[in-house]
Coordinates of C-alpha atoms and ligand atoms in Angstrom, one line a residue:
M995 CA -18.8 2.3 -31.1
T996 CA -18.5 -1.3 -29.9
A997 CA -15.5 -3.5 -31.0
E998 CA -17.8 -5.4 -33.4
N999 CA -18.8 -2.2 -35.1
N1000 CA -15.2 -1.0 -35.7
P1001 CA -14.1 -0.9 -39.3
P1002 CA -11.7 -3.7 -40.2
R1003 CA -8.1 -2.8 -39.2
V1004 CA -5.6 -2.4 -42.0
P1005 CA -2.3 -2.0 -40.1
R1006 CA 0.3 0.3 -41.5
P1007 CA 3.9 -0.8 -41.5
I1008 CA 5.6 0.7 -38.5
Q1009 CA 9.3 0.7 -37.5
Y1010 CA 10.7 0.1 -34.0
G1011 CA 12.2 3.5 -33.5
E1012 CA 9.1 5.3 -34.8
Y1013 CA 6.8 3.3 -32.6
L1014 CA 8.8 4.0 -29.5
Q1015 CA 9.6 7.6 -30.5
L1016 CA 13.2 6.9 -29.8
D1017 CA 14.3 10.2 -31.4
Q1018 CA 12.5 12.1 -28.7
L1019 CA 13.3 9.7 -25.9
L1020 CA 17.0 9.4 -26.5
S1021 CA 17.5 13.1 -27.0
A1022 CA 15.9 14.0 -23.7
Q1023 CA 19.1 13.6 -21.7
K1024 CA 20.6 17.2 -21.5
L1025 CA 23.5 17.4 -19.1
E1026 CA 23.4 20.6 -17.0
S1027 CA 27.2 20.3 -16.5
Q1028 CA 27.7 20.3 -20.3
R1029 CA 26.0 23.7 -20.4
Y1030 CA 28.7 25.1 -18.1
G1031 CA 31.7 23.6 -19.9
T1032 CA 32.8 20.1 -19.0
A1033 CA 30.3 17.2 -18.9
A1034 CA 30.3 15.4 -15.6
H1035 CA 30.6 11.7 -16.4
D1036 CA 27.9 10.5 -13.9
E1037 CA 25.3 13.0 -14.8
L1038 CA 24.0 10.9 -17.7
L1039 CA 23.4 8.0 -15.2
F1040 CA 21.7 10.4 -12.8
I1041 CA 19.3 11.7 -15.5
I1042 CA 18.5 8.2 -17.0
T1043 CA 17.8 6.7 -13.6
H1044 CA 15.3 9.5 -12.8
Q1045 CA 13.7 9.2 -16.2
A1046 CA 13.3 5.4 -15.9
Y1047 CA 11.7 6.0 -12.5
E1048 CA 9.2 8.5 -14.0
L1049 CA 8.3 6.0 -16.7
W1050 CA 7.6 3.3 -14.2
F1051 CA 5.6 5.8 -12.0
K1052 CA 3.5 6.5 -15.1
Q1053 CA 2.7 2.8 -15.4
I1054 CA 1.8 2.6 -11.7
V1055 CA -0.4 5.7 -11.9
F1056 CA -2.2 4.0 -14.9
E1057 CA -2.8 0.8 -13.0
L1058 CA -4.0 2.6 -9.9
E1059 CA -6.4 4.7 -12.0
S1060 CA -7.8 1.5 -13.5
V1061 CA -8.3 -0.1 -10.1
I1062 CA -9.9 3.1 -8.7
D1063 CA -12.3 3.3 -11.7
I1064 CA -13.6 -0.2 -10.9
F1065 CA -13.8 0.3 -7.2
D1066 CA -15.6 3.7 -7.6
N1067 CA -18.8 1.8 -8.3
S1068 CA -21.6 0.6 -6.0
T1069 CA -20.6 -3.1 -6.7
V1070 CA -17.4 -4.8 -7.8
E1071 CA -17.9 -8.0 -9.8
D1072 CA -16.0 -11.2 -8.8
R1073 CA -14.5 -11.4 -12.3
E1074 CA -13.2 -7.8 -12.0
M1075 CA -11.4 -8.8 -8.8
G1076 CA -9.2 -11.2 -10.8
Q1077 CA -8.2 -8.3 -13.1
I1078 CA -7.6 -6.0 -10.3
I1079 CA -5.3 -8.5 -8.6
G1080 CA -3.4 -8.9 -11.8
W1081 CA -2.8 -5.1 -12.0
L1082 CA -1.8 -4.8 -8.4
S1083 CA 0.6 -7.7 -8.7
R1084 CA 2.1 -5.9 -11.7
I1085 CA 2.7 -2.9 -9.4
T1086 CA 4.5 -5.0 -6.9
E1087 CA 6.8 -6.4 -9.7
I1088 CA 7.6 -2.8 -10.9
Q1089 CA 8.4 -1.9 -7.3
T1090 CA 11.0 -4.7 -7.2
V1091 CA 12.7 -3.0 -10.2
L1092 CA 12.4 0.4 -8.5
L1093 CA 14.2 -0.8 -5.5
Q1094 CA 17.0 -2.4 -7.6
Q1095 CA 17.6 0.8 -9.4
I1096 CA 19.0 2.3 -6.3
D1097 CA 21.9 -0.2 -6.6
V1098 CA 22.5 1.2 -10.1
I1099 CA 22.6 4.9 -9.0
E1100 CA 24.8 4.0 -6.0
T1101 CA 27.6 3.1 -8.4
M1102 CA 28.0 6.9 -8.5
T1103 CA 30.2 7.9 -5.6
P1104 CA 29.5 11.0 -3.4
L1105 CA 32.5 12.7 -5.0
D1106 CA 31.2 12.0 -8.5
F1107 CA 27.9 13.5 -7.5
L1108 CA 29.6 16.7 -6.3
D1109 CA 30.8 17.3 -9.9
F1110 CA 27.3 18.5 -10.8
R1111 CA 25.1 18.6 -7.7
D1112 CA 25.4 22.4 -7.2
L1113 CA 23.9 22.9 -10.7
L1114 CA 20.6 21.2 -9.8
V1115 CA 19.3 23.6 -7.2
P1116 CA 16.3 23.9 -6.5
A1117 CA 15.3 20.8 -8.5
S1118 CA 14.4 17.9 -6.2
G1119 CA 12.6 14.6 -6.1
F1120 CA 9.8 16.1 -4.1
Q1121 CA 8.8 18.0 -7.2
S1122 CA 7.9 14.6 -8.8
I1123 CA 4.3 15.1 -9.5
Q1124 CA 3.8 11.5 -10.4
F1125 CA 5.2 10.3 -7.0
K1126 CA 2.8 12.6 -5.3
Q1127 CA -0.1 11.4 -7.5
I1128 CA 0.7 7.8 -6.4
E1129 CA 0.7 8.8 -2.7
I1130 CA -2.6 10.6 -3.1
M1131 CA -4.3 7.8 -5.1
M1132 CA -3.2 5.3 -2.5
G1133 CA -4.8 7.4 0.3
I1134 CA -2.3 9.8 1.8
R1135 CA -4.1 12.9 2.9
R1136 CA -2.6 16.4 3.1
E1137 CA -3.3 16.7 6.9
Q1138 CA -1.4 13.5 7.5
R1139 CA 1.8 14.9 6.0
I1140 CA 4.6 16.2 8.3
P1141 CA 4.7 20.0 8.2
A1142 CA 7.9 20.1 6.0
D1143 CA 6.2 17.8 3.4
R1144 CA 3.1 20.0 3.4
D1145 CA 5.2 23.2 3.0
F1146 CA 7.2 21.8 0.1
F1147 CA 4.0 20.5 -1.4
L1148 CA 2.6 24.0 -1.4
S1149 CA 5.7 26.0 -2.1
R1150 CA 7.8 24.0 -4.6
L1151 CA 5.1 23.2 -7.1
T1152 CA 3.8 25.4 -9.9
E1153 CA 0.2 26.7 -9.7
S1154 CA -1.1 24.2 -12.2
E1155 CA 0.7 21.3 -10.5
R1156 CA -0.9 22.3 -7.2
A1157 CA -4.3 22.6 -8.8
K1158 CA -3.9 19.1 -10.4
L1159 CA -3.0 17.5 -7.1
S1160 CA -5.7 19.3 -5.2
L1161 CA -8.3 18.0 -7.6
L1162 CA -6.9 14.5 -7.2
E1163 CA -7.1 14.9 -3.4
S1164 CA -10.8 15.6 -3.7
R1165 CA -11.4 12.4 -5.6
P1166 CA -11.9 8.9 -4.0
N1167 CA -8.6 7.2 -3.2
L1168 CA -7.9 3.5 -2.8
L1169 CA -8.0 3.6 1.0
D1170 CA -11.5 5.1 1.1
L1171 CA -12.8 2.9 -1.7
T1172 CA -11.5 -0.2 -0.1
D1173 CA -13.2 0.8 3.1
A1174 CA -16.5 1.3 1.3
W1175 CA -16.1 -2.1 -0.4
L1176 CA -15.3 -3.8 2.9
R1177 CA -18.3 -2.2 4.5
R1178 CA -20.5 -3.7 1.9
M1179 CA -19.3 -7.2 2.6
P1180 CA -22.1 -9.6 3.4
F1181 CA -21.7 -12.6 5.8
L1182 CA -20.9 -10.8 9.0
T1183 CA -24.3 -11.6 10.3
F1184 CA -26.1 -14.6 9.0
G1185 CA -29.5 -15.4 10.4
D1186 CA -29.2 -15.9 14.2
F1187 CA -25.4 -16.4 13.9
D1188 CA -23.6 -13.4 15.4
F1189 CA -20.0 -13.9 14.4
W1190 CA -18.5 -11.2 16.6
R1191 CA -20.1 -12.7 19.7
E1192 CA -18.6 -16.0 18.9
Y1193 CA -15.3 -14.4 18.1
A1194 CA -15.2 -12.6 21.5
R1195 CA -15.8 -15.9 23.2
A1196 CA -13.0 -17.6 21.2
V1197 CA -10.7 -14.7 22.2
E1198 CA -11.5 -15.1 25.9
R1199 CA -10.8 -18.9 25.6
M1200 CA -7.4 -18.2 23.9
L1201 CA -6.4 -15.6 26.5
E1202 CA -7.4 -17.9 29.3
S1203 CA -5.2 -20.7 27.9
D1204 CA -2.3 -18.2 27.5
R1205 CA -2.8 -17.2 31.2
K1206 CA -2.6 -20.8 32.3
I1207 CA 0.6 -21.4 30.3
I1208 CA 2.2 -18.4 31.9
A1209 CA 1.0 -19.3 35.4
M1210 CA 2.4 -22.8 35.0
N1211 CA 5.7 -22.0 33.3
P1212 CA 8.4 -22.9 35.9
A1213 CA 11.1 -21.0 34.0
L1214 CA 9.6 -17.6 34.8
T1215 CA 10.6 -15.4 37.7
A1216 CA 7.7 -13.9 39.7
E1217 CA 8.5 -10.5 38.2
H1218 CA 8.5 -11.9 34.6
R1219 CA 5.3 -13.8 35.2
Q1220 CA 3.6 -10.7 36.5
W1221 CA 4.8 -8.7 33.4
Q1222 CA 3.5 -11.4 31.0
L1223 CA 0.1 -11.6 32.8
S1224 CA -0.3 -7.8 32.6
A1225 CA 0.6 -8.0 28.8
I1226 CA -2.4 -10.4 28.4
E1227 CA -4.6 -7.8 30.1
V1228 CA -3.4 -5.2 27.6
S1229 CA -4.2 -7.6 24.7
K1230 CA -7.6 -8.2 26.2
E1231 CA -8.3 -4.4 26.2
R1232 CA -7.1 -4.2 22.6
F1233 CA -9.5 -6.9 21.5
A1234 CA -12.3 -5.3 23.5
A1235 CA -11.6 -1.9 21.8
V1236 CA -11.9 -3.4 18.4
L1237 CA -15.1 -5.1 19.1
D1238 CA -16.7 -2.0 20.7
R1239 CA -17.7 0.5 18.1
A1240 CA -17.5 3.6 20.3
K1241 CA -14.0 2.7 21.6
Y1242 CA -12.9 1.9 18.1
D1243 CA -14.2 5.3 16.8
E1244 CA -12.3 7.1 19.6
L1245 CA -9.1 5.4 18.6
R1246 CA -9.8 6.1 15.0
A1247 CA -10.3 9.8 15.8
A1248 CA -6.9 9.7 17.6
G1249 CA -5.4 8.4 14.4
E1250 CA -4.8 4.8 15.4
F1251 CA -7.1 3.4 12.8
R1252 CA -8.0 4.6 9.3
L1253 CA -10.6 2.1 8.2
S1254 CA -14.2 2.5 9.5
H1255 CA -15.2 0.1 12.3
Q1256 CA -17.2 -2.1 9.9
G1257 CA -14.5 -2.0 7.3
F1258 CA -11.9 -3.1 9.8
L1259 CA -14.1 -6.0 11.1
A1260 CA -14.7 -7.1 7.5
A1261 CA -11.0 -7.1 6.8
L1262 CA -10.4 -9.1 9.9
F1263 CA -13.1 -11.7 8.9
I1264 CA -11.4 -12.0 5.5
N1265 CA -8.1 -12.7 7.1
L1266 CA -9.4 -15.1 9.6
Y1267 CA -11.4 -17.1 7.0
R1268 CA -9.1 -16.8 4.1
D1269 CA -9.2 -20.5 3.5
E1270 CA -12.8 -20.3 2.5
P1271 CA -12.9 -20.2 -1.3
M1272 CA -15.1 -17.0 -1.4
M1273 CA -12.6 -15.2 0.8
Y1274 CA -9.6 -16.0 -1.3
L1275 CA -9.7 -13.1 -3.8
P1276 CA -10.6 -10.5 -1.2
Y1277 CA -7.7 -11.9 0.9
R1278 CA -5.3 -11.6 -2.1
Y1279 CA -6.5 -8.1 -2.7
L1280 CA -5.9 -6.9 0.9
T1281 CA -2.5 -8.7 0.9
L1282 CA -1.5 -6.9 -2.3
L1283 CA -2.4 -3.5 -0.8
L1284 CA -0.3 -4.3 2.2
E1285 CA 2.6 -5.4 0.0
I1286 CA 2.4 -2.3 -2.2
D1287 CA 2.5 -0.1 0.9
Q1288 CA 5.4 -2.1 2.4
N1289 CA 7.3 -1.9 -0.9
F1290 CA 7.0 1.9 -1.0
T1291 CA 8.2 2.1 2.6
N1292 CA 11.1 -0.1 1.7
W1293 CA 11.9 2.1 -1.2
R1294 CA 11.7 5.3 0.9
S1295 CA 13.9 3.8 3.6
R1296 CA 16.5 2.7 1.0
H1297 CA 16.4 6.1 -0.7
A1298 CA 16.9 7.8 2.7
L1299 CA 19.9 5.6 3.4
M1300 CA 21.3 6.3 -0.1
V1301 CA 20.9 10.0 0.6
Q1302 CA 22.7 9.7 3.9
R1303 CA 25.6 7.9 2.1
M1304 CA 25.6 10.5 -0.7
L1305 CA 25.2 13.7 1.3
G1306 CA 26.0 12.9 4.9
R1307 CA 24.3 15.7 6.8
K1308 CA 24.2 18.2 3.9
I1309 CA 20.8 19.6 3.0
G1310 CA 19.0 18.5 -0.2
T1311 CA 18.9 20.4 -3.4
G1312 CA 15.3 21.1 -2.7
G1313 CA 16.2 22.6 0.7
S1314 CA 15.0 19.9 3.1
S1315 CA 17.2 18.5 5.9
G1316 CA 17.9 15.6 3.6
H1317 CA 18.3 12.3 5.3
E1318 CA 16.4 13.4 8.4
Y1319 CA 13.4 14.7 6.4
L1320 CA 13.3 11.5 4.3
S1321 CA 13.4 9.2 7.4
Q1322 CA 10.4 11.1 8.7
T1323 CA 8.3 10.7 5.5
T1324 CA 9.3 7.0 5.4
E1325 CA 7.6 6.6 8.8
R1326 CA 4.7 8.9 8.2
N1327 CA 3.6 8.4 4.6
R1328 CA 2.2 4.9 5.0
V1329 CA -1.4 4.1 4.0
F1330 CA -2.7 0.7 4.9
L1331 CA -1.4 0.5 8.5
D1332 CA -4.7 -1.1 9.5
L1333 CA -3.9 -4.1 7.4
F1334 CA -0.6 -4.5 9.3
A1335 CA -2.4 -4.1 12.6
L1336 CA -4.8 -6.9 11.8
S1337 CA -2.3 -9.5 12.8
T1338 CA -2.8 -8.5 16.5
F1339 CA -6.4 -9.8 16.2
L1340 CA -5.8 -13.1 14.5
L1341 CA -6.5 -16.4 16.2
P1342 CA -5.0 -19.8 15.5
R1343 CA -7.2 -21.8 13.0
S1344 CA -7.9 -24.3 15.8
A1345 CA -9.4 -21.6 17.9
L1346 CA -11.6 -20.0 15.3
P1347 CA -15.4 -20.0 15.8
K1348 CA -16.9 -22.7 13.6
L1349 CA -19.2 -21.2 11.0
P1350 CA -22.7 -22.5 10.6
Q1351 CA -23.0 -25.0 7.8
E1352 CA -25.2 -22.7 5.7
L1353 CA -22.6 -19.9 6.0
S1354 CA -19.8 -22.2 5.3
R1355 CA -21.6 -23.4 2.1
A1356 CA -22.2 -19.9 1.0
L1357 CA -18.5 -19.2 1.3
G1358 CA -17.6 -22.3 -0.7
F1359 CA -17.6 -23.0 -4.4
H1360 CA -21.0 -23.8 -5.8
F1361 CA -20.0 -27.1 -7.4
A1362 CA -18.3 -28.3 -4.2
G1363 CA -21.4 -27.4 -2.3
A1364 CA -23.6 -29.2 -4.8
Q1365 CA -21.3 -32.3 -4.5
R1366 CA -21.5 -32.3 -0.7
M1367 CA -25.3 -31.9 -0.9
A1368 CA -25.5 -34.9 -3.4
A1369 CA -23.3 -37.0 -1.1
T1370 CA -25.6 -36.4 1.9
T1371 CA -28.8 -36.8 0.0
G1372 CA -27.6 -39.7 -2.1
N1373 CA -28.8 -38.1 -5.3
Ligands
HEM661 C1 22.1 10.7 -5.9 C2 20.9 10.4 -5.8 C3 19.8 11.1 -5.0 C4 20.0 12.0 -4.0 C5 21.2 12.5 -3.4 C6 18.6 12.3 -3.6 C7 18.3 13.3 -2.6 C8 17.1 13.6 -2.2 C9 16.8 14.5 -1.1 C10 17.8 15.2 -0.3 C11 15.4 14.6 -1.0 C12 14.6 15.5 0.0 C13 14.2 16.7 -0.7 C14 15.3 17.7 -1.0 O1 15.7 18.4 0.0 O2 15.7 17.8 -2.1 C15 14.9 13.7 -2.0 C16 13.5 13.5 -2.2 C17 13.0 12.7 -3.1 N1 13.7 12.0 -4.0 FE1 15.7 11.8 -4.2 N2 17.7 11.7 -4.3 C18 18.4 10.9 -5.2 C19 17.9 10.0 -6.2 C20 16.5 9.9 -6.4 C21 16.0 9.0 -7.4 C22 16.7 8.2 -8.4 C23 14.6 9.2 -7.3 C24 13.6 8.5 -8.2 C25 12.6 9.2 -8.7 C26 14.3 10.1 -6.3 C27 13.1 10.5 -5.9 C28 12.8 11.3 -4.8 C29 11.5 11.6 -4.3 C30 10.2 11.0 -4.9 C31 11.6 12.5 -3.3 C32 10.5 13.0 -2.4 C33 10.3 12.1 -1.2 C34 9.4 12.7 -0.1 O3 9.0 13.9 -0.2 O4 9.0 11.9 0.8 N3 15.5 10.5 -5.7 N4 15.9 13.1 -2.7

């Protein structure tokens, strides 16, 4: 039924507590320490903090599902991009709150934690299904996880939780869908204009100018000059690898890149020409993915430090090595590394290949293009 066909709404009076189901929500903090005699003062904070996290995870899962639903189509409309950017920005704001919540839980001292920690075994954060859902929807694949993470994934979850996550792993994730969307991007070839040939020339000019600057720098010792010149050769090889599909695919197979070759080039083009109006929303989108990824890495790193402060070298209630395990997953469970790597291949605006007029017009706003046309034709 469409919105117009819905019967007219006659709202019922509803009270605050009823709407928010506060009876249920506020009676869901059961202290384990209470069960064994004396309530540990800080256990309420411990439970509420985790519950608040799970609520925010629920919102993040919801926003990611909505974004994935739109991207899981053969085309994404421009007006949908605006909505997607709004939802992703919301996720970054929620992440700011998630990071701050660590300050709240750190008001509990390690000694206070010891009043109830032994009662929590084997419960652990890595049984947070929603956290795993977020990881999977973003694009973390099982084979990418460190062995300990994979083992816990398999052994610490219930059968139905495992089935739910396995199903999710078989569905398209944000990384794959973003890659498919990038691959569909037009503008990379335009008539006779081969952008990547022009780009390769611009790179060579830039490296040549860098070589000259190094060669003429009187402050450098012969040894330093040699070192810097060989660094330029390394850059040259990197640029060449990205422009050569076969080399890129080799590096991708070795795990250095995740996006397809065409997807990576499209992301690079968007970043290079982000000042063109048509590139602005795609640029915002890619930047938000990078920020969300970075915010999760920040959270993981902060959580790992908190665990070190709280537990020292003790193992976790879930049985991992604690701080050491968490430092490893902080490093490993990143998704959009390619978007970080893009900066290697950026050129200064002044060195960018000039786009043919027609292409530049296609990337501009229509009314601005029409105005320019009117100005040149005098109509
Ligand atoms: C006193 C506070 C905390 C301590 C001491 C702590 C400790 C740990 C430890 C040791 C692990 C590794 C698994 C294990 O052996 O149990 C872990 C994992 C985890 N914790 Fe916490 N944690 C605390 C608070 C939180 C909070 C507030 C959250 C928010 C939901 C959280 C979420 C997670 C998640 C999602 C993991 C899995 C990370 C991964 O597998 O990469 N933790 N935690």
